[in-house]
Each structure stands twice: as C-alpha cells, then as structure tokens.
Coordinates of C-alpha atoms in Angstrom, one line a residue:
Chain A
X202 CA -3.0 4.5 -15.2
X203 CA -1.5 7.9 -15.9
X204 CA 2.2 8.7 -15.3
X205 CA 3.1 9.5 -11.7
X206 CA 3.9 13.2 -12.5
X207 CA 0.5 13.6 -14.2
X208 CA -1.6 12.6 -11.2
X209 CA -1.5 15.9 -9.3
X210 CA 0.5 14.8 -6.3
X211 CA 2.1 17.5 -4.2
X212 CA 5.3 15.4 -3.9
X213 CA 5.4 13.1 -7.0
X214 CA 9.1 12.6 -6.5
X215 CA 8.3 10.3 -3.5
X216 CA 7.1 7.7 -6.0
X217 CA 9.1 5.9 -8.6
X218 CA 7.6 3.7 -11.3
X219 CA 8.5 0.0 -12.0
X220 CA 10.1 1.2 -15.3
X221 CA 12.3 3.6 -13.3
X222 CA 13.4 0.8 -11.0
X223 CA 14.2 -1.5 -14.0
X224 CA 16.5 1.2 -15.3
X225 CA 18.3 1.7 -12.0
X226 CA 18.9 -1.9 -10.9
X227 CA 22.7 -1.4 -11.0
X228 CA 22.8 2.2 -9.8
X229 CA 25.2 2.3 -6.8
X230 CA 23.5 5.3 -5.3
X231 CA 20.3 3.5 -5.0
X232 CA 19.3 0.6 -2.7
X233 CA 16.1 -1.2 -3.5
X234 CA 14.5 -2.6 -0.4
X235 CA 11.7 -5.2 -0.2
X236 CA 9.6 -5.1 2.9
X237 CA 6.6 -7.4 3.2
X238 CA 3.9 -8.6 5.4
X239 CA 4.5 -12.2 4.2
X240 CA 8.0 -13.3 5.2
X241 CA 8.1 -16.0 2.5
X242 CA 7.8 -13.6 -0.4
X243 CA 11.4 -12.2 -0.6
X244 CA 13.1 -15.7 -0.5
X245 CA 10.6 -16.9 -3.1
X246 CA 12.0 -14.3 -5.5
X247 CA 12.6 -10.6 -5.5
X248 CA 13.8 -7.7 -7.7
X249 CA 17.5 -8.3 -8.6
X250 CA 19.8 -6.5 -6.2
X251 CA 17.0 -5.8 -3.7
X252 CA 17.7 -6.4 0.0
X253 CA 15.1 -7.4 2.5
X254 CA 14.2 -5.3 5.6
X255 CA 11.9 -7.3 7.8
X256 CA 9.7 -5.4 10.0
X257 CA 9.7 -7.9 12.9
X258 CA 13.4 -8.8 13.0
X259 CA 15.0 -5.6 11.6
X260 CA 13.0 -2.6 12.7
X261 CA 11.7 -3.6 16.1
X262 CA 13.4 -3.6 19.4
X263 CA 13.6 -7.3 20.4
X264 CA 12.6 -6.6 24.0
X265 CA 10.3 -3.7 24.5
X266 CA 7.5 -2.6 22.2
X267 CA 9.4 0.1 20.3
X268 CA 11.5 0.5 17.2
X269 CA 15.2 0.1 17.0
X270 CA 17.4 2.8 18.3
X271 CA 20.3 4.7 16.7
X272 CA 22.9 2.0 17.0
X273 CA 20.5 -0.7 15.7
X274 CA 19.7 1.6 12.7
X275 CA 23.3 2.1 12.0
X276 CA 23.9 -1.6 12.0
X277 CA 21.0 -2.2 9.7
X278 CA 22.2 0.5 7.3
X279 CA 25.6 -1.0 7.3
X280 CA 24.3 -4.5 6.7
X281 CA 22.3 -3.4 3.6
X282 CA 25.1 -1.2 2.3
X283 CA 23.4 2.1 2.7
X284 CA 25.1 5.5 3.4
X285 CA 23.3 8.7 4.4
X286 CA 23.5 9.7 0.7
X287 CA 21.9 6.5 -0.6
X288 CA 18.4 6.8 -2.1
X289 CA 16.4 4.0 -0.6
X290 CA 13.6 2.7 -2.7
X291 CA 11.0 0.6 -0.9
X292 CA 8.5 -1.9 -2.4
X293 CA 6.5 -4.8 -1.0
X294 CA 3.3 -6.7 -0.9
X295 CA -0.3 -5.6 -0.3
X296 CA -0.2 -2.2 -1.9
X297 CA 3.1 -1.4 -0.3
X298 CA 1.7 -1.3 3.2
X299 CA 4.9 -2.7 5.0
X300 CA 7.0 -0.7 2.5
X301 CA 5.4 2.5 3.7
X302 CA 5.8 1.3 7.3
X303 CA 9.6 0.8 6.8
X304 CA 9.8 4.1 5.0
X305 CA 8.1 5.8 8.0
X306 CA 10.6 4.2 10.4
X307 CA 13.5 5.4 8.2
X308 CA 12.0 8.9 8.5
X309 CA 12.2 8.7 12.3
X310 CA 15.9 8.5 11.9
X311 CA 16.0 11.3 9.3
X312 CA 16.7 9.1 6.3
X313 CA 14.1 10.9 4.2
X314 CA 15.9 10.2 0.9
X315 CA 13.4 7.5 0.3
X316 CA 10.9 6.5 -2.3
X317 CA 8.1 4.0 -2.8
X318 CA 7.7 1.9 -6.0
X319 CA 4.2 2.7 -7.3
X320 CA 2.4 -0.6 -7.4
X321 CA 5.1 -2.4 -5.5
X322 CA 5.7 -6.1 -5.8
X323 CA 2.3 -6.8 -7.4
X324 CA 2.9 -4.5 -10.4
X325 CA 6.4 -5.7 -10.9
X326 CA 5.2 -9.3 -11.0
X327 CA 2.2 -8.4 -13.3
X328 CA 4.6 -6.9 -15.8
X329 CA 6.6 -10.1 -15.9
X330 CA 9.8 -8.3 -14.8
X331 CA 12.9 -10.2 -13.7
X332 CA 12.9 -11.8 -10.3
X333 CA 15.7 -13.7 -8.6
X334 CA 16.2 -15.8 -5.5
X335 CA 19.8 -14.7 -5.2
X336 CA 20.2 -12.5 -2.2
X337 CA 22.8 -9.7 -2.9
X338 CA 25.8 -8.9 -0.7
X339 CA 26.9 -5.3 -0.5
X340 CA 30.0 -4.1 1.3
X341 CA 29.2 -2.9 4.8
X342 CA 29.0 0.9 5.2
X343 CA 29.8 3.3 8.0
X344 CA 26.5 5.0 8.7
X345 CA 26.3 7.7 11.3
X346 CA 22.6 7.9 12.2
X347 CA 20.8 10.7 13.8
X348 CA 19.0 10.0 17.1
X349 CA 15.5 8.8 16.4
X350 CA 13.1 11.7 16.5
X351 CA 9.6 10.6 17.5
X352 CA 8.2 14.2 17.9
X353 CA 7.1 15.0 14.4
X354 CA 5.5 12.0 12.7
X355 CA 4.8 9.6 15.6
X356 CA 2.0 9.9 18.2
X357 CA 1.9 8.3 21.6
X358 CA -1.2 7.5 23.6
X359 CA -1.1 10.5 25.9
X360 CA -1.0 12.7 22.8
X361 CA -3.8 10.8 21.3
X362 CA -5.9 11.3 24.4
X363 CA -5.3 15.1 24.3
X364 CA -6.1 15.0 20.6
X365 CA -9.5 13.3 21.4
X366 CA -10.2 15.9 24.1
X367 CA -9.4 18.7 21.7
X368 CA -11.7 17.1 19.1
X369 CA -9.0 17.1 16.5
X370 CA -9.2 14.7 13.5
X371 CA -8.3 11.1 13.9
X372 CA -8.4 8.6 11.0
X373 CA -9.1 4.9 11.7
X374 CA -7.8 3.1 8.7
X375 CA -8.8 -0.5 9.7
X376 CA -11.7 -2.3 8.1
X377 CA -15.2 -1.1 8.9
X378 CA -15.8 -4.3 10.9
X379 CA -12.7 -3.6 13.1
X380 CA -13.9 0.0 13.4
X381 CA -17.2 -1.2 14.7
X382 CA -15.5 -3.6 17.1
X383 CA -17.1 -6.7 15.4
X384 CA -14.0 -8.7 14.7
X385 CA -13.1 -8.9 18.4
X386 CA -16.2 -10.8 19.2
X387 CA -16.3 -13.8 16.9
X388 CA -16.3 -17.0 18.9
X389 CA -13.4 -19.5 18.5
X390 CA -11.1 -17.1 16.6
X391 CA -8.0 -15.6 17.9
X392 CA -8.7 -12.1 19.0
X393 CA -7.2 -9.0 17.6
X394 CA -4.7 -8.5 20.4
X395 CA -7.1 -6.2 22.3
X396 CA -9.5 -6.6 25.1
X397 CA -12.0 -4.1 23.9
X398 CA -13.4 -3.5 20.4
X399 CA -14.5 -0.2 18.7
X400 CA -12.6 2.9 17.8
X401 CA -11.2 6.0 19.3
X402 CA -14.0 8.6 19.8
X403 CA -14.4 10.9 16.9
X404 CA -12.2 8.9 14.6
X405 CA -13.3 8.8 10.9
X406 CA -13.4 5.4 9.3
X407 CA -11.3 5.6 6.1
X408 CA -9.9 2.1 5.3
X409 CA -6.3 2.4 4.1
X410 CA -6.6 0.4 1.0
X411 CA -9.1 2.9 -0.5
X412 CA -6.0 4.9 -1.5
X413 CA -4.8 2.2 -3.9
X414 CA -6.0 0.8 -7.1
X415 CA -6.9 -2.8 -6.3
X416 CA -5.9 -4.2 -9.8
X417 CA -2.2 -3.3 -9.5
X418 CA -1.6 -1.6 -6.2
X419 CA -0.7 1.8 -7.6
X420 CA -1.8 4.9 -5.8
X421 CA -5.0 6.7 -6.9
X422 CA -4.7 10.1 -8.4
X423 CA -4.7 13.2 -6.2
X424 CA -8.2 14.1 -7.3
X425 CA -9.4 10.6 -6.4
X426 CA -7.6 10.8 -3.0
X427 CA -9.1 14.2 -2.2
X428 CA -12.6 12.8 -3.0
X429 CA -12.0 10.1 -0.3
X430 CA -10.3 12.1 2.4
X431 CA -11.6 15.7 1.8
X432 CA -15.0 15.6 0.0
X433 CA -15.8 12.2 1.6
X434 CA -14.6 12.8 5.2
X435 CA -14.0 16.5 5.5
X436 CA -10.2 16.4 6.2
X437 CA -8.2 19.5 5.2
X438 CA -4.6 19.9 4.2
X439 CA -3.8 22.1 7.3
X440 CA -5.5 19.7 9.8
X441 CA -3.5 18.2 12.7
X442 CA -4.2 14.5 12.0
X443 CA -3.4 11.3 13.8
X444 CA -3.9 8.0 11.9
X445 CA -4.0 4.6 13.5
X446 CA -4.9 1.0 12.8
X447 CA -4.0 -2.2 14.7
X448 CA -0.2 -1.8 15.1
X449 CA 0.6 1.1 12.9
X450 CA 1.4 -0.6 9.6
X451 CA -1.7 0.2 7.6
X452 CA -1.9 3.7 9.1
X453 CA 1.7 4.4 7.9
X454 CA 0.4 3.9 4.4
X455 CA -2.3 6.5 5.0
X456 CA 0.4 8.8 6.6
X457 CA 2.4 8.5 3.4
X458 CA -0.6 9.3 1.2
X459 CA -1.7 12.3 3.2
X460 CA 1.8 13.7 3.8
X461 CA 3.4 13.2 0.4
X462 CA 0.7 12.6 -2.2
X463 CA -1.7 15.3 -0.8
X464 CA 0.9 17.4 0.9
X465 CA -0.6 17.6 4.4
X466 CA 1.9 19.1 6.9
X467 CA 0.8 17.7 10.2
X468 CA 0.1 14.0 10.0
X469 CA 1.3 11.6 12.7
X470 CA 1.1 7.8 12.9
X471 CA -0.1 6.3 16.2
X472 CA 1.7 3.0 16.1
X473 CA 0.4 1.9 19.5
X474 CA -2.8 1.8 17.6
X475 CA -5.7 -0.4 18.6
X476 CA -3.5 -3.1 20.2
X477 CA -2.6 -0.4 22.8
X478 CA -5.8 1.7 22.9
X479 CA -8.1 -1.4 23.1
X480 CA -6.1 -2.6 26.1
X481 CA -5.8 0.7 28.0
X482 CA -7.7 1.1 31.3
X483 CA -10.3 3.8 31.4
X484 CA -9.8 5.5 28.0
X485 CA -12.8 6.4 26.0
X486 CA -14.0 4.1 23.2
X487 CA -16.8 4.4 20.7
X488 CA -18.7 1.7 18.8
Chain B
X123 CA 3.7 -34.4 19.8
X124 CA 1.1 -36.9 21.1
X125 CA -1.7 -34.3 21.2
X126 CA -1.6 -33.7 17.5
X127 CA -2.9 -35.7 14.6
X128 CA 0.0 -38.0 13.6
X129 CA 0.6 -36.3 10.2
X130 CA 0.7 -32.9 11.9
X131 CA 3.0 -34.2 14.6
X132 CA 5.4 -35.3 11.9
X133 CA 5.3 -31.9 10.2
X134 CA 5.9 -30.1 13.5
X135 CA 8.8 -32.4 14.3
X136 CA 10.3 -31.5 10.9
X137 CA 10.0 -27.8 11.6
X138 CA 11.5 -28.3 15.1
X139 CA 14.8 -29.2 13.4
X140 CA 14.8 -26.1 11.3
X141 CA 16.6 -23.5 13.3
X142 CA 17.8 -21.5 10.3
X143 CA 15.3 -18.9 9.2
X144 CA 16.2 -19.2 5.5
X145 CA 15.9 -23.0 5.6
X146 CA 12.5 -22.7 7.2
X147 CA 11.4 -20.2 4.5
X148 CA 12.6 -22.5 1.7
X149 CA 10.7 -25.4 3.2
X150 CA 7.5 -23.4 3.5
X151 CA 7.8 -22.1 0.0
X152 CA 8.1 -25.7 -1.3
X153 CA 5.0 -26.6 0.7
X154 CA 3.1 -23.5 -0.7
X155 CA 4.0 -24.7 -4.2
X156 CA 1.7 -27.6 -3.6
X157 CA -1.3 -25.4 -2.9
X158 CA -3.2 -26.8 -5.9
X159 CA -3.7 -30.0 -3.9
X160 CA -5.6 -28.2 -1.2
X161 CA -7.3 -25.6 -3.4
X162 CA -11.1 -25.5 -3.6
X163 CA -12.4 -26.8 -7.0
X164 CA -15.3 -25.2 -9.0
X165 CA -17.6 -28.2 -8.1
X166 CA -17.4 -27.1 -4.5
X167 CA -17.4 -23.3 -4.7
X168 CA -16.9 -20.5 -7.3
X169 CA -16.2 -16.9 -6.8
X170 CA -17.5 -14.7 -5.3
X171 CA -17.4 -17.1 -2.3
X172 CA -19.9 -17.0 0.5
X173 CA -18.6 -14.8 3.3
X174 CA -19.3 -17.6 5.8
X175 CA -16.2 -19.3 4.4
X176 CA -13.9 -16.3 4.8
X177 CA -11.3 -16.5 7.5
X178 CA -11.6 -13.4 9.7
X179 CA -8.6 -11.1 10.1
X180 CA -6.7 -12.9 7.3
X181 CA -5.2 -10.2 5.1
X182 CA -4.4 -12.8 2.5
X183 CA -8.1 -13.3 2.0
X184 CA -8.2 -17.0 2.9
X185 CA -11.4 -19.1 2.6
X186 CA -12.0 -22.6 4.1
X187 CA -14.5 -25.3 3.3
X188 CA -15.2 -28.5 5.2
X189 CA -16.7 -31.4 3.2
X190 CA -18.3 -34.4 4.9
X191 CA -16.8 -37.8 4.2
X192 CA -18.8 -41.1 4.4
X193 CA -16.6 -42.2 7.4
X194 CA -17.6 -39.1 9.4
X195 CA -14.3 -37.3 8.8
X196 CA -13.9 -34.1 6.9
X197 CA -12.0 -33.1 3.8
X198 CA -10.8 -29.5 3.9
X199 CA -10.4 -27.2 1.0
X200 CA -9.0 -23.7 0.8
X201 CA -8.5 -20.7 -1.3
X202 CA -6.2 -17.7 -0.9
X203 CA -7.3 -14.8 -3.0
X204 CA -4.1 -12.8 -2.5
X205 CA -1.7 -14.3 -5.0
X206 CA 1.1 -13.1 -2.7
X207 CA -0.3 -15.0 0.3
X208 CA 2.4 -17.7 0.3
X209 CA 2.2 -18.3 4.1
X210 CA -1.6 -18.8 3.9
X211 CA -1.1 -21.2 1.1
X212 CA 1.5 -23.1 3.0
X213 CA -0.6 -23.5 6.2
X214 CA -3.5 -24.6 4.0
X215 CA -1.4 -27.4 2.5
X216 CA -0.2 -28.5 5.9
X217 CA -3.8 -28.5 7.3
X218 CA -5.1 -30.4 4.3
X219 CA -2.3 -33.0 4.6
X220 CA -2.8 -33.4 8.4
X221 CA -6.5 -32.9 8.9
X222 CA -8.4 -34.1 5.8
X223 CA -9.7 -37.6 6.6
X224 CA -8.5 -37.4 10.2
X225 CA -10.8 -38.3 13.1
X226 CA -12.7 -35.2 14.2
X227 CA -11.6 -35.6 17.8
X228 CA -8.0 -35.1 16.8
X229 CA -8.7 -32.1 14.5
X230 CA -11.0 -30.4 17.1
X231 CA -8.1 -30.0 19.5
X232 CA -5.4 -28.7 17.2
X233 CA -4.1 -25.6 18.9
X234 CA -3.8 -22.4 16.9
X235 CA -0.3 -21.9 18.2
X236 CA 1.0 -24.5 15.7
X237 CA 1.4 -21.4 13.6
X238 CA 4.4 -20.3 15.6
X239 CA 5.9 -23.8 15.6
X240 CA 5.7 -23.8 11.9
X241 CA 6.5 -20.2 10.9
X242 CA 8.7 -19.3 13.9
X243 CA 8.2 -16.8 16.7
X244 CA 9.2 -13.9 14.5
X245 CA 6.0 -13.9 12.4
X246 CA 4.3 -10.6 12.7
X247 CA 1.3 -10.2 14.9
X248 CA -1.1 -9.5 12.0
X249 CA 0.3 -12.3 10.0
X250 CA 0.1 -14.7 13.0
X251 CA -3.6 -13.7 13.6
X252 CA -4.5 -14.5 10.0
X253 CA -2.7 -17.8 10.0
X254 CA -4.2 -18.8 13.3
X255 CA -7.6 -17.8 11.9
X256 CA -7.2 -20.5 9.2
X257 CA -6.3 -23.1 11.8
X258 CA -9.2 -22.0 14.1
X259 CA -11.6 -22.4 11.2
X260 CA -10.5 -25.9 10.5
X261 CA -10.7 -26.8 14.2
X262 CA -14.1 -25.1 14.5
X263 CA -15.6 -27.1 11.7
X264 CA -14.5 -30.4 13.4
X265 CA -15.9 -29.1 16.7
X266 CA -19.2 -28.3 15.0
X267 CA -19.6 -31.8 13.6
X268 CA -18.7 -33.3 16.9
X269 CA -21.3 -31.2 18.7
X270 CA -24.0 -32.3 16.2
X271 CA -23.1 -35.9 16.7
X272 CA -23.5 -35.6 20.5

C-alpha cells in the first residue's frame, strides 16, 4: 500500500498512519481514541494511552434517539482529557466504521481537529504493535463546547424526503441484500429494526466497505475510490449527497470518504437511516 | 431461569450478578478465549463455507453448524471470520456449552433476548442483531429437527 500522501486524496492530512501513531503515543497534544462496534475489544487490549469512546454509552442521548448535547460533550471531553486544541485521533474495528462515526459526531460539535488511523485496529494488530489492557487516566480538562450544529453534515427525514422529490443523489451503503429488502424477510431471525424493507427511491447502492482494502482496512486510493463512486455510480464532487445505512454508522464512513478523501463539499449523513425510513408511515420505498 | 436449559440458566445467573460493565467485559473476554472449543473443525466444514450456514445480519461474519448426535440431540459448531468479533466468539462458546447435547425441546425455546442478559442493555442495535442472529440460528436448527420428528 502506498503512503497516505501518495494516494491522491484531497485532504490526506485527515489520515495518519500506524507508524505516525507509534511515534506520537506520548504526545500531550494528541489523544488517541478507540471506538468500536464490539465493546469487548478495547478491554481486551488497545493502543497504549488510548481512551475509549463508546458509541452507545458516550455519544448517544440516553433517553431520546439523538446524540448528546453541549453539556454532555463537554463532560465527555473532560473525562478523556481533551481540550479544544487537542488533536483527536480515532481508530477502531471493521475498517474504522465506528471510528468514522465518532469523528462525525465530534464534527457536529465543531471539533474538527480530528484524524483517522489508516487501517485502524486491524492494521495495528497485524503489524504486531504494542497493546495494553491498562486504561489510561488523564487529568480532567475544562472544555467549552460549541452548540451542536446539525445543519451542515447531518440530514433529517424531512430533508431526505425533499431530496427524493428533487431527485438529488442518495447513497445507500448497506449490503445489496439490505438494499433489496431481503434481510427483513427471513423467517425466525430478528428483523433489522424496520417494518418495511427496500431502499429510499433513487438511492444508489454503494456498500460502504468497498472504500477499504479488506486485507488491512486501509482506505483505497483516490483513483480507486473515484472508480467506485464516480465512474461506477455517476456521483460528482459538486453533488448534494445524502448517505444512509441502518443507523448511520456505516454511512458516516462513506461521508468521511466522500468529504475528506475525495473532497466533496456537500455530503450529509442521514443517521435516522433505514431504522427510521423503514418505519415511517406513507413514505416512498423502492425494492 | 426455569425456562432455559440448565447450563444456560447457570450462565445467565452468573451474568445477573455482574453489574459492573468492566467486570462483565472481562468475563466475556475470558469466555471468548475458549472459542477453539466451539470452533468448527475441517472434518465438518472448510472455507469458503456454504452460505446456508452464515448468520444473517452478523457483521462479525459468524457461521453455525448443527450436527446430529445418536441420542437425538445436536452438537453446535461455529466460526467467526472477523478476528475482532470477540462478542460473537463469546456467545458461540456459551451456546456450545449450554445447547450442545441438550434436549431439543429446551434449545428450541431459547429466547434471543438472552443476548441482552449476557452483554447488557447497552449493546448497540447492530451488534445485538448479529448476536441474536447466532442464537436464532441455534434455536432454529433445534426447531427444524423437532418438526421433522413430528
């Protein structure tokens, strides 16, 4: 795999390599954050000095379906010892999908001084780098957060409906079977959290993991990504795009790829995603 | 716990005492470390596995096999292709311990919500769906055998 700055990304500085992380483990201006789908991974061993941000318990409002608000974000930043000047560096399992989700939530609060570790936890492990079970403790910080701004990179259902009516591009990043509505109809299996299967009309099916190299979770080169999103599906850098999946985690990975690796300016993540759309009354669905 | 197979009831009782999230995680990691005991062996299946054994909606890419025993019970075997799928490995070990060699009637009624008794309510929706899918597949195999008997 070529070096990050040789892959043709528009914002290569949004990625750091595992080598770079290894060299900055004791850098006080940097906080390494692990964010996983599997809650057992961090306690089983993690990058020395890394803190855990758990999507379920740290980033979500405990009552309503929404993310935490300003005061919750301030408490989280204080707990993990982050100031507004700290560079936060995310990594995690499954091609960094939850890491990208956490980064996206941090962006909602304007903490854009954030990076993703190319290859994430998988590549770090493959390289035999140091892991520890010791959870670090950092002095609490005073963090003055901005109010959460949902207007730029987050889409809500009414906006999605207008997007559909205007025939603007949508990207469904779920598996092809989910896109076709098949997984909702298997007998004896828990359903996917939605009453109806299919996809939002007009959405293009571009499974999120196509953007990553399966052998080590690193991101594909800009040329390879353009082949998928542009030559393959006709998206353009100046398109107004909404991406979605089931709850917004996989589509935040695609949001990251389109926004930072390919430099698209208008990409939003619809985190309501299929668990909202597939339960809404009287919205259009395609199969 | 009377509705569960005895070994599963014991495990669920153990987890009911674990109120600390870190202790629960440590216990589950220990269980996942025993995954070799539940893992499918080459005499049963080799990769690429038949898709009929794949657990739907499981992002850890779990597979389940049910092998018939002479006494009419089943032995369950599993694989988890994602090496980082520790939770899927842990539930596989628990299901192997509790359901292999257990009367089909008991396995057929194991509810998928044991996932939340074992992993806690804070498990994410996607993760919960995948883990429940593994339980459902074990349960479904027992139900199929029972239906064939009747």
